[in-house]
Coordinates of C-alpha atoms in Angstrom, one line a residue:
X1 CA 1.3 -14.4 -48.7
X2 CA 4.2 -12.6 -49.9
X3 CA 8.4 -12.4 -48.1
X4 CA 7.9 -8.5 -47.8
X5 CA 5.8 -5.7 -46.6
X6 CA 5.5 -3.0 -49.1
X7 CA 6.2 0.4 -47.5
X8 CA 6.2 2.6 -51.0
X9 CA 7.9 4.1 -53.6
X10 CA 11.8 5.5 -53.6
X11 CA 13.8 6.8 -56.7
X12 CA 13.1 8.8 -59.2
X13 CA 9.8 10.0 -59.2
X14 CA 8.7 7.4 -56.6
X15 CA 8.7 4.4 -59.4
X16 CA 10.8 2.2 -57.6
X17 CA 9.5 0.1 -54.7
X18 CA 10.7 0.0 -51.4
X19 CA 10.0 -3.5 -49.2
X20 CA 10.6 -4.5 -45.3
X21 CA 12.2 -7.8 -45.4
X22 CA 10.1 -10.2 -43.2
X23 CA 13.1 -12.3 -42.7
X24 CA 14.3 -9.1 -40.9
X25 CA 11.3 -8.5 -39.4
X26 CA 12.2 -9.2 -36.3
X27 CA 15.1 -7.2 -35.9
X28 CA 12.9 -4.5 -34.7
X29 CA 12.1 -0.8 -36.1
X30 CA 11.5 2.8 -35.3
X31 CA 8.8 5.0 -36.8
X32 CA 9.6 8.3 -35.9
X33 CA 8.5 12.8 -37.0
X34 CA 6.8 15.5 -35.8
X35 CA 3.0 15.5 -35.3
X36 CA 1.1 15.5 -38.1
X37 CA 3.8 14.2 -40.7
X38 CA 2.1 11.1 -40.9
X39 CA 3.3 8.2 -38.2
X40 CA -0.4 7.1 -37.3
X41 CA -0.9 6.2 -41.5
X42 CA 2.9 4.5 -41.4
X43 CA 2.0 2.6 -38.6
X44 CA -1.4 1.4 -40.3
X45 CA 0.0 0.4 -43.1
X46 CA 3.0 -1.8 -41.8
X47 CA 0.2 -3.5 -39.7
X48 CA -1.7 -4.6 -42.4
X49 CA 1.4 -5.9 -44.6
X50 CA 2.3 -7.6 -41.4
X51 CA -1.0 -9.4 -40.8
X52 CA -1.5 -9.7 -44.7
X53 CA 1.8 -12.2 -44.5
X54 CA 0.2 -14.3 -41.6
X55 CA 1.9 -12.3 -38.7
X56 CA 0.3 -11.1 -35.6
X57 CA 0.4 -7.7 -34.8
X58 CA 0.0 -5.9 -31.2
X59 CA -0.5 -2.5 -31.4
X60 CA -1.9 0.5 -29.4
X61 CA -4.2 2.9 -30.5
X62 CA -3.5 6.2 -28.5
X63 CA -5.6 8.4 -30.6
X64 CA -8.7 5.9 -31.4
X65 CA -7.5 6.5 -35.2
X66 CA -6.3 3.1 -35.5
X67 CA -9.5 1.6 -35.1
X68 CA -10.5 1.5 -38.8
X69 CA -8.0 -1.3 -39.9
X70 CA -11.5 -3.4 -38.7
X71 CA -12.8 -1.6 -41.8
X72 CA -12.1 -1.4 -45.6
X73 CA -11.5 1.9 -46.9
X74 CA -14.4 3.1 -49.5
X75 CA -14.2 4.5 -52.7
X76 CA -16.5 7.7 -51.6
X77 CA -14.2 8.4 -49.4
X78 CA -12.8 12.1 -49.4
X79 CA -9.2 10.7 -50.2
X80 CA -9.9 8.1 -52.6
X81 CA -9.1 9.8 -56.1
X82 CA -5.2 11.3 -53.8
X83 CA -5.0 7.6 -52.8
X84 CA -5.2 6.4 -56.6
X85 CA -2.9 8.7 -58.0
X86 CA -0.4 7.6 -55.4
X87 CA -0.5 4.3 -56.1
X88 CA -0.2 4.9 -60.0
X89 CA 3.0 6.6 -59.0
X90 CA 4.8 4.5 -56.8
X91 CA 3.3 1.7 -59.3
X92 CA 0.7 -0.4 -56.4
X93 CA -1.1 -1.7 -59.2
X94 CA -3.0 -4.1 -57.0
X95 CA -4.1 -1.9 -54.9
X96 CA -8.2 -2.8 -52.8
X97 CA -9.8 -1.7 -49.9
X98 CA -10.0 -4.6 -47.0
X99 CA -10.7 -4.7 -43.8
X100 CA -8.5 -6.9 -41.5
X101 CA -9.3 -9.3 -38.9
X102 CA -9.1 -6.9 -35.8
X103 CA -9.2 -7.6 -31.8
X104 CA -10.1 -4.8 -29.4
X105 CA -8.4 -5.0 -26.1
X106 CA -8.8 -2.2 -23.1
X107 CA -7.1 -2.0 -19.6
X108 CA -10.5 -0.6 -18.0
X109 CA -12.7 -3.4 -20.0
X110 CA -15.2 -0.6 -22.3
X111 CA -13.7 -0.4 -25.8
X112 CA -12.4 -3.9 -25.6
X113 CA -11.6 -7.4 -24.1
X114 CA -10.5 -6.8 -20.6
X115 CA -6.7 -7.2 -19.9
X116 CA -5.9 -8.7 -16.6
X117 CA -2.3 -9.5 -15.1
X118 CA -1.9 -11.4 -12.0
X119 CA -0.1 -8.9 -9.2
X120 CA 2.8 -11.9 -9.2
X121 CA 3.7 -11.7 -12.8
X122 CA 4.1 -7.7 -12.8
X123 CA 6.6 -8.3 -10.3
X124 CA 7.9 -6.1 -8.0
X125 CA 10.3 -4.3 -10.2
X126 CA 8.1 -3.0 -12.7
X127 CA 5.1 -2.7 -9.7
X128 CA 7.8 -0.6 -8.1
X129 CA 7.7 1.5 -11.2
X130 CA 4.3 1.5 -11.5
X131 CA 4.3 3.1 -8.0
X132 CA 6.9 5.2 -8.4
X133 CA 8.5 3.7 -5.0
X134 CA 11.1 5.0 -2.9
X135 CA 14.7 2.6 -2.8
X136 CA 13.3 2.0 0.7
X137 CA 9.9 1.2 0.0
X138 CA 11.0 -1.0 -3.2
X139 CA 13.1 -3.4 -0.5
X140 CA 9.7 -3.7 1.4
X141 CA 7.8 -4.5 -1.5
X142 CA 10.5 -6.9 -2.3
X143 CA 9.7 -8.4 0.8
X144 CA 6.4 -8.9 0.6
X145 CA 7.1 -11.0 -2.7
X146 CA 9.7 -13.2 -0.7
X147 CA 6.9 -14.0 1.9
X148 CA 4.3 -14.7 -0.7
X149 CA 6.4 -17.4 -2.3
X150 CA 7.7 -18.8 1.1
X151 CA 4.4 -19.0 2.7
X152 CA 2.3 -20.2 -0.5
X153 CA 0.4 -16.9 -0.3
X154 CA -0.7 -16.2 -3.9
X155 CA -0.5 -12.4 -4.9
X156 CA -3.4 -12.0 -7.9
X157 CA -5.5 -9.0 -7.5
X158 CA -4.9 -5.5 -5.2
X159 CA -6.7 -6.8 -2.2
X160 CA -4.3 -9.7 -2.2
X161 CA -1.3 -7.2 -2.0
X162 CA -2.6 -5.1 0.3
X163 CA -3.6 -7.4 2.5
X164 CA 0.0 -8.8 2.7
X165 CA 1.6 -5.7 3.4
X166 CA -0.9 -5.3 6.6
X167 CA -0.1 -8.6 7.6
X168 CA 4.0 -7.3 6.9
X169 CA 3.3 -4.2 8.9
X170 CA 2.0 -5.8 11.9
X171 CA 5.0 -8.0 12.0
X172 CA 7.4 -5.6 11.2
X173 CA 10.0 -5.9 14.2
X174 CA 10.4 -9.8 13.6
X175 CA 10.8 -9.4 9.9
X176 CA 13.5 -6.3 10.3
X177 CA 15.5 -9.5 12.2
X178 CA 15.6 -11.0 9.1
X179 CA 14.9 -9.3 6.1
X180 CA 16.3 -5.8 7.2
X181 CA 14.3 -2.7 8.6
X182 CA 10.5 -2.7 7.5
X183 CA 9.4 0.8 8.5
X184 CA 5.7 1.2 9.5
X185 CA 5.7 4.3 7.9
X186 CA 7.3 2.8 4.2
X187 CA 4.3 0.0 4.2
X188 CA 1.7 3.1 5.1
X189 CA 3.1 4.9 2.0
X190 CA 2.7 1.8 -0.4
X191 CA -0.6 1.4 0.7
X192 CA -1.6 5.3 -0.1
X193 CA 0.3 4.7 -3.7
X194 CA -1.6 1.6 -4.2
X195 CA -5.0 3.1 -3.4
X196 CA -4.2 6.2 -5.5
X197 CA -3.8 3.3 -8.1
X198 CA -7.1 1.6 -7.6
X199 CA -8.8 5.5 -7.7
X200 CA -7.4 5.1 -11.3
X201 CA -9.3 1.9 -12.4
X202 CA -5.5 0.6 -12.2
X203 CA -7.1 -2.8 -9.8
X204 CA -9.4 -4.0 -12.7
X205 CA -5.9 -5.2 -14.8
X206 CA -4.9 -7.0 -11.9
X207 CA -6.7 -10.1 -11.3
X208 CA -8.0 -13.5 -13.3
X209 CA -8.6 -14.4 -16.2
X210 CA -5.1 -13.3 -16.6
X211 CA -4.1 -13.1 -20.7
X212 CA -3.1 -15.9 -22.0
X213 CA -0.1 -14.9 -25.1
X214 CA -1.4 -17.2 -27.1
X215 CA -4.5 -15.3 -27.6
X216 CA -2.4 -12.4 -28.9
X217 CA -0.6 -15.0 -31.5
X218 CA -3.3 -16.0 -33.2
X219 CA -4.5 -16.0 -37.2
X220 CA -7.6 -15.4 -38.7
X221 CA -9.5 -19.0 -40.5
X222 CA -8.2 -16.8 -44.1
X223 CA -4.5 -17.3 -42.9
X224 CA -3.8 -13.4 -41.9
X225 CA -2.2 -12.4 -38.5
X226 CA -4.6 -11.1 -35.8
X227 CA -4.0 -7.1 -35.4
X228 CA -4.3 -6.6 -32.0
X229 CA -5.3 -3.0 -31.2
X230 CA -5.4 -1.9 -27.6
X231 CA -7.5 1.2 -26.9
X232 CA -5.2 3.7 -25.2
X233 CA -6.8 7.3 -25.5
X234 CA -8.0 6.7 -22.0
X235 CA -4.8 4.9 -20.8
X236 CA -3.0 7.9 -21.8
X237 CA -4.4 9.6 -18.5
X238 CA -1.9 6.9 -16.6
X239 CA 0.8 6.6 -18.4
X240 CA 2.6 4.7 -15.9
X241 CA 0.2 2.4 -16.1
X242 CA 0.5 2.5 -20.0
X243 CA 4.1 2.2 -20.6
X244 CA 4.6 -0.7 -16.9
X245 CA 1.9 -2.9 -19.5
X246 CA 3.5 -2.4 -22.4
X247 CA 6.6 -3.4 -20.3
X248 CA 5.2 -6.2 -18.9
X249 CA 3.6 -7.7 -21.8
X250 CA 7.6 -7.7 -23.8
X251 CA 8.8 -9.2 -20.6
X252 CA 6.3 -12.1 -20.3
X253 CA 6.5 -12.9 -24.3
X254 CA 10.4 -13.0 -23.6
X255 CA 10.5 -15.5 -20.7
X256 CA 7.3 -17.7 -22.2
X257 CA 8.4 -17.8 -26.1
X258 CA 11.1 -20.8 -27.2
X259 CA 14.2 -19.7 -29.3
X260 CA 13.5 -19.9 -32.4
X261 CA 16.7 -17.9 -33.9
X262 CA 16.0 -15.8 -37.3
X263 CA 12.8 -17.3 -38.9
X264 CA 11.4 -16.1 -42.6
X265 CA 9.1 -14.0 -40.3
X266 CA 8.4 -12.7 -37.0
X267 CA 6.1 -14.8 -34.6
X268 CA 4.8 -11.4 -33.9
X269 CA 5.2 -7.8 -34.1
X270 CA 4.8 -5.5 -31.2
X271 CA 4.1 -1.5 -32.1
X272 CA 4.9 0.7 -29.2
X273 CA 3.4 3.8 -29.7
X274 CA 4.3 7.4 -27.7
X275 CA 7.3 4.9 -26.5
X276 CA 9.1 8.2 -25.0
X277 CA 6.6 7.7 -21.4
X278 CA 8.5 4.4 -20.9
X279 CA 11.9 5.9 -20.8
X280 CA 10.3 9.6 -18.9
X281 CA 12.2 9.5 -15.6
X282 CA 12.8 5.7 -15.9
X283 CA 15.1 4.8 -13.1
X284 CA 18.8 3.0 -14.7
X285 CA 17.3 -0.6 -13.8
X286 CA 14.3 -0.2 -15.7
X287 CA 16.4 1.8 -18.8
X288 CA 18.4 -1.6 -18.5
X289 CA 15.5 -4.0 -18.7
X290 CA 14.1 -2.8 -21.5
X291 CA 17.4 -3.0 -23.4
X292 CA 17.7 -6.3 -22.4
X293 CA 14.4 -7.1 -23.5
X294 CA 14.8 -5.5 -26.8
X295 CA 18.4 -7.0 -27.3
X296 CA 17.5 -11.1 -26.6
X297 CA 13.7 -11.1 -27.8
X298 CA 14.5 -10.7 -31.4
X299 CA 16.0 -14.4 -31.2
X300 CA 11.9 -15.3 -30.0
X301 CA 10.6 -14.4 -33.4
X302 CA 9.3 -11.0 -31.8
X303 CA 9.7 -7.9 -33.7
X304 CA 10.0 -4.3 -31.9
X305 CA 8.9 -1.1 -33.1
X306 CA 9.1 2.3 -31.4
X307 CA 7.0 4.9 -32.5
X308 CA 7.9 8.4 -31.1
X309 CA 8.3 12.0 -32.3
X310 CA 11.8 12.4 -32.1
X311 CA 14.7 9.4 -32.0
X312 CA 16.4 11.2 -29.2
X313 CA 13.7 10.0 -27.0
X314 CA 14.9 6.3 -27.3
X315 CA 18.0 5.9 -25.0
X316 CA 21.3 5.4 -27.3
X317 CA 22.0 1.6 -26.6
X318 CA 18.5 0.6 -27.5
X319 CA 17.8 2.9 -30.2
X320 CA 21.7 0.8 -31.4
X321 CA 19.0 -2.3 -32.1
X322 CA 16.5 -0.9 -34.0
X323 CA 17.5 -2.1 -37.8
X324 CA 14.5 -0.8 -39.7
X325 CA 13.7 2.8 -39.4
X326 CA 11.1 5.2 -40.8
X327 CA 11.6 8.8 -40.4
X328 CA 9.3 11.5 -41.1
X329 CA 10.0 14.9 -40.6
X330 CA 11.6 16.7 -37.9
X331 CA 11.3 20.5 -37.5
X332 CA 14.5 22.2 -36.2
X333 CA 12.9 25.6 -34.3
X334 CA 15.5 25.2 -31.7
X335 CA 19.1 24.7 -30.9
X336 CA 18.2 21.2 -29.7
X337 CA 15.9 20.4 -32.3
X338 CA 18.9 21.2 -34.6
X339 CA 21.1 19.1 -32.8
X340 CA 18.5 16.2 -32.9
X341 CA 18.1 16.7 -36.6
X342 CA 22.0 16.0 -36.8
X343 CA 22.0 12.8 -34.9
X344 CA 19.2 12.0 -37.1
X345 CA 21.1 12.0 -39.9
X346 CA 24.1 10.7 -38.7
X347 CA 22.3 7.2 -38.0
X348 CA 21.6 6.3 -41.9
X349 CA 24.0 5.1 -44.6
X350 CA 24.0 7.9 -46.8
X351 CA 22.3 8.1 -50.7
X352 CA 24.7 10.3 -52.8
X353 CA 21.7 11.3 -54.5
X354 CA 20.2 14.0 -51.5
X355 CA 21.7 15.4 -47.8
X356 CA 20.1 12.8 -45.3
X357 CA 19.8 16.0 -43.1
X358 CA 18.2 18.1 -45.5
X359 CA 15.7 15.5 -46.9
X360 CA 14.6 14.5 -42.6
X361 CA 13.5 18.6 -43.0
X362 CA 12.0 18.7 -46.0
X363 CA 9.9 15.5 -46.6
X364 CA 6.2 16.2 -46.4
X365 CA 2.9 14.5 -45.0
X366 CA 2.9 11.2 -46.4
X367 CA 6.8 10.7 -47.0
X368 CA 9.6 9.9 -45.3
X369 CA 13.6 9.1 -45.5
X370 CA 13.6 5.1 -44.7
X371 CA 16.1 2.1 -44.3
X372 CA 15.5 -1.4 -44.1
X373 CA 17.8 -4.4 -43.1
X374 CA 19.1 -5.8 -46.5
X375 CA 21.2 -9.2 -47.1
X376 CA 23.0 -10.3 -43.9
X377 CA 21.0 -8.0 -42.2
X378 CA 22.9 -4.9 -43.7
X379 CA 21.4 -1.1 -43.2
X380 CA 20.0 -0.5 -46.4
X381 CA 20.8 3.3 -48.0
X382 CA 18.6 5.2 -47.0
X383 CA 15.8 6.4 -49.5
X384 CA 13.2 9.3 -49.6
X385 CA 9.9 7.3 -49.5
X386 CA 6.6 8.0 -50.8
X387 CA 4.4 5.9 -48.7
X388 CA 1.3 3.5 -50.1
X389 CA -2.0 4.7 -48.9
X390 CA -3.8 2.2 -46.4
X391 CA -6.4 -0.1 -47.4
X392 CA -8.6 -0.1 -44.7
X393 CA -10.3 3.0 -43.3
X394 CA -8.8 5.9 -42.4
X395 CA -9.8 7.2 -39.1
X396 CA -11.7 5.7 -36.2
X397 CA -14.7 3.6 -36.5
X398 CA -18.3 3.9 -34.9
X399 CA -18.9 3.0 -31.1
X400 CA -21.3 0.7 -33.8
X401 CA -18.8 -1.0 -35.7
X402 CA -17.1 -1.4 -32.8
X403 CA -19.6 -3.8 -31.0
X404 CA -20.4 -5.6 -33.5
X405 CA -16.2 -6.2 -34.5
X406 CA -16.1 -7.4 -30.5
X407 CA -19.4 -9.8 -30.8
X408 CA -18.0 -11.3 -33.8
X409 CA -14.9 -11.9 -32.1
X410 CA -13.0 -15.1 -32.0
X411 CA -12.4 -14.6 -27.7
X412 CA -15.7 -13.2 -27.0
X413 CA -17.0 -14.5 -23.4
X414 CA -13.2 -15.9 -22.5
X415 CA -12.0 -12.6 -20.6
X416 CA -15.2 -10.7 -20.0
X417 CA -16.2 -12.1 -16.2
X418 CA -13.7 -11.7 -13.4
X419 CA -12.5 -14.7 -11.1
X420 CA -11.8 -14.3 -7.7
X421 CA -10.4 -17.2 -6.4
X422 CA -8.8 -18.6 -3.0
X423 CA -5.6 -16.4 -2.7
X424 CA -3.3 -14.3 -0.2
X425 CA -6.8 -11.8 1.0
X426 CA -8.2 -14.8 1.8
X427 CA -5.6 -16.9 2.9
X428 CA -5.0 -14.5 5.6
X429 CA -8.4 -13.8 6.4
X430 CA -8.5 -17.2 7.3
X431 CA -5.6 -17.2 9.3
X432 CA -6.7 -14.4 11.4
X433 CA -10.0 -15.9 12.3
X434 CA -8.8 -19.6 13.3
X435 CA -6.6 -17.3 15.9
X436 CA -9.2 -15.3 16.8
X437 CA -11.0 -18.7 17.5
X438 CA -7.8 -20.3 19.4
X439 CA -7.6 -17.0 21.5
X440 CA -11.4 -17.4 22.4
X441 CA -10.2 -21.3 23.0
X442 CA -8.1 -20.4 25.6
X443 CA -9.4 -17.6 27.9
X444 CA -12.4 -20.2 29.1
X445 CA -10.2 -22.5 31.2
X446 CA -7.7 -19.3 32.2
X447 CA -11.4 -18.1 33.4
X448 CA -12.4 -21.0 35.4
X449 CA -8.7 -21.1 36.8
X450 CA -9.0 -17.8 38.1
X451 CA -12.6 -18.7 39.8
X452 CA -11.0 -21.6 41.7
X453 CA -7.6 -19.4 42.8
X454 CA -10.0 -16.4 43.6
X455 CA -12.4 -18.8 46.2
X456 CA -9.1 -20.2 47.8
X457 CA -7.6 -16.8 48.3
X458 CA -11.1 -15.8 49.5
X459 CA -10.9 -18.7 51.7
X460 CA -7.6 -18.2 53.3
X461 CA -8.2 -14.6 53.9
X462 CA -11.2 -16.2 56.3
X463 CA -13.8 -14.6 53.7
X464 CA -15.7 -16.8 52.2
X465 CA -19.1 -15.8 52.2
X466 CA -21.9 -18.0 53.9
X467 CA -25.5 -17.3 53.0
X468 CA -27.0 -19.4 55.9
X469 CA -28.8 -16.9 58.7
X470 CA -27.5 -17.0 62.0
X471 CA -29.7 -16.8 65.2
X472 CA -29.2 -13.3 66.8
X473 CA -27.9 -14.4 70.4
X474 CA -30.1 -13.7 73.7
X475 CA -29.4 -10.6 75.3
X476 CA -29.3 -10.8 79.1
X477 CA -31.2 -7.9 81.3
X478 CA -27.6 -6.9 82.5
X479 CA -26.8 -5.5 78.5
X480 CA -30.3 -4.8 78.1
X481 CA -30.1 -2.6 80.9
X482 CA -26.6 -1.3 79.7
X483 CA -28.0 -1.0 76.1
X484 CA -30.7 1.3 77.5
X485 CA -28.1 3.0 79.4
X486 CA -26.2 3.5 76.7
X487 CA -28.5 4.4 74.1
X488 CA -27.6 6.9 71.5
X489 CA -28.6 10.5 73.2
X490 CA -30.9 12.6 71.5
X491 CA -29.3 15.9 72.3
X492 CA -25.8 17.3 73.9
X493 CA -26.6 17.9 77.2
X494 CA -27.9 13.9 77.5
X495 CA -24.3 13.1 75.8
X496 CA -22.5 15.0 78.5
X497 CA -25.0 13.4 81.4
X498 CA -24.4 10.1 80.2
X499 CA -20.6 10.5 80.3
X500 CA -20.6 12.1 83.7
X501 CA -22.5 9.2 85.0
X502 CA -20.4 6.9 83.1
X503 CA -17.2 8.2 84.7
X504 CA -19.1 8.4 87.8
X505 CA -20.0 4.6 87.6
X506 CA -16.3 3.3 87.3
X507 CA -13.5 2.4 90.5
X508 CA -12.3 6.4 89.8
X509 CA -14.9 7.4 90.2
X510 CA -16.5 5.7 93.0
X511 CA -13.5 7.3 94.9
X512 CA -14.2 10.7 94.2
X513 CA -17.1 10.6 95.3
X514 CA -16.1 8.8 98.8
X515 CA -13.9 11.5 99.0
X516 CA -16.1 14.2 98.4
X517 CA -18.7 12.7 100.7
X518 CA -16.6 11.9 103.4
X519 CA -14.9 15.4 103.3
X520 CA -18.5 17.0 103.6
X521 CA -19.4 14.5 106.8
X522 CA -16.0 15.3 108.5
X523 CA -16.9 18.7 108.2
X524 CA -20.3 18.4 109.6

């Protein structure tokens, strides 16, 4: 184990050697250049100094390249004889090939362990993010956290979340009494970002075993920091998703970690590669979150680095805290480039020896200008680097080498199967069944009420309904004779007969005919 991390060689002809300070360590970094001036090797090499000195290292490996620090580099390999005349310049006399006790992580669970996060500890800011939520639909979101705390409604997986904001939708108008106006329409458009999120295999990092930070803390039985390297060539495809995880995982080591002030070395170091998607149309809050993270972890032991391909991607306050830097070169082709090139330069204490500006454009594959955090935690002058070559492979490893790096592994079985236990889904599930049942409960005596006011209406109304048969009564021979007299006629001219003779038949009539007869007798 050694105080420093030895980056390369400075001076004249590259024969002096240039160290990190791991008492400064922590103070955080940026590795920044073009593509293709060489940030993937920088990066691979301060990992394995880090881990060499019994520090942890988190990194991600965007490209799949970083997968060989698993591996020792080889002596038949095509840039073993440039590797040794390097180190005879910049004087790394002990110079061997090792491999280094690697741990494969991945979001989606196929190049690695499976990383999980509970839907509770993402939090609704950086879910928000995730989401890329309206102001409006953040407050409901918001919401739906309140409620889960207050009614012991555990938010762990998708389902859980989703579930709530049903439940939040359907009681919308007594909420907006309370909590402000919760729009239908706001909870239907967090539910269509949230399934465009689960389309994305975004649902498998939500859920239990959630990752436990100690895990990512650990050291190898031979004393050496675990190098954590999360497989990010397919997380690249979100990059929300990337860059609200990387987020999340600073956050939770700065609210779990103790204060530990400025040890002789960080507790871990955190590389965050590509780091320009976390500040890409970041709203202010999030900008300011991440400044705060990067301002108060430092005094948790946890060291920082930004990897990006130009500085003016790191907003100006945070890139204010990063004390160690590693620049690589910049191409001006443009006005801006120009003007990035500038600020570049501007940021180091200057070498008499060389133009800062000159030496950030000139410096080819392999070197770059540097500083490091001296005594007191002073800016070092800055220094045109020749960087060491790795000593584990350069380049990705076999799907192979892979598996058998994850069988051998010291968390092997602890992350792999999903648990899915009693939480908000469920909890409501629940809830809406026992009133389902209470419902049910309640309409059978309403029923048999309605029976018993139905038969006394019935009976009031005189219609209640005996089934008994009644004897048909005796017809005498004076309505028999009438019902025969009566009958229904079969034609029109026995209708008009039988109301003739009806008429006929009655007091009216009886004098009509008198008269008629009596008129006809007269006359005889």
């Amino acid at each position: 184990m050694t105080d420093d991390v030895f980056v390369g060689g400075v001076g004249e002809a590259y024969s002096e050697k240039q160290y990190l300070a791991l008492k400064y360590g922590n103070r955080h970094g940026l590795v920044a250049g073009a593509t293709g001036t060489g940030k993937t090797v920088t990066l691979q090499i301060l990992a394995e100094g880090f881990s060499a000195a019994g520090v942890p290292v988190f990194l991600s490996d965007v490209k799949g390249d970083l997968s060989g620090l698993a591996r020792a580099g080889a002596e038949t390999g095509d840039l073993h004889v440039p590797f040794m005349e390097r180190n005879a310049k910049i004087g790394f006399d002990d110079f061997t090939y090792a491999g280094f006790p690697a741990v494969f992580w991945d979001l989606f669970g196929a190049k690695g362990h499976p990383v999980r996060t509970t839907v509770a500890e993402m939090g609704p800011l950086l879910l928000a993010r995730l989401l890329e939520l309206t102001e409006a639909q953040e407050g409901i979101l918001n919401i739906a956290f309140r409620l889960s705390d207050e009614q012991g409604l555990p938010l762990l997986d998708l389902k859980d979340l989703q579930a709530l904001l049903v439940w939040v939708g359907q009681n919308a108008k007594e909420l907006s009494l309370r909590y402000g106006n919760v729009s239908t329409a706001s909870v239907g458009a967090i539910q269509r970002r949230l399934l465009v999120l689960e389309n994305q295999g975004g649902a498998r990092f939500f859920g239990e075993p959630a990752l436990a930070l100690s895990d990512l803390m650990a050291c190898a039985p031979d004393g050496r920091g675990h190098v954590n390297i999360l497989a990010a060539d397919a997380l690249m495809g979100a990059p929300r998703l990337y860059a609200t995880f990387l987020l999340w995982l600073l956050s939770e080591l700065f609210e779990e970690l103790p204060e530990v002030g400025d040890p002789d070395k960080p507790k871990l170091v955190f590389f965050f590669d590509e780091a320009h998607l976390l500040f890409d149309d970041a709203p202010k809050a999030l900008v300011d979150k991440v400044e705060q993270v990067a301002r108060l972890i430092r005094s948790k032991g946890v060291g920082v680095y930004f990897v990006t391909q130009n500085p003016d991607d790191i907003p100006e306050d945070i890139l204010g805290q990063l004390g160690n830097r590693v620049q690589h070169a910049l191409r001006a082709f443009t006005a801006r480039d120009r003007k990035a090139l500038k600020q570049a330069a501007e940021t180091y204490r200057e070498n008499p020896a060389f133009d800062t500006e000159t030496a950030i454009r000139e410096v080819g594959t392999g070197e770059a200008v540097t500083s490091f955090l001296q005594k007191k935690g002073v800016p070092g002058i800055v220094q045109r680097t020749l960087v060491r070559p790795p000593s584990s492979q350069l380049g990705p490893i076999t799907d192979a080498e892979r598996t058998e790096v994850m069988d051998a592994s010291p968390l092997k079985g602890k992350y792999d199967t999903p648990v899915d236990r009693e939480s908000a889904h469920e909890m409501l599930q629940a809830r809406a069944a026992a009133a389902a049942r209470a419902a049910e409960a309640a309409e059978e005596p309403d029923a048999a009420e309605d029976a018993v006011d139905a038969e006394i209406r019935d009976y009031n109304r005189a219609r209640r309904y005996d089934p008994t048969p009644r004897a048909e009564p005796r017809k005498s021979s004076t309505a028999k004779s009438r019902s025969t007299r009566y009958s229904a006629p079969d034609s029109i001219g026995e209708a008009l007969g039988q109301a003739v003779l009806k008429e006929l038949s009655g007091t009216t009539g009886k004098r009509l005919v008198r008269g008629i007869l009596g008129s006809l007798f007269k006359a005889r």
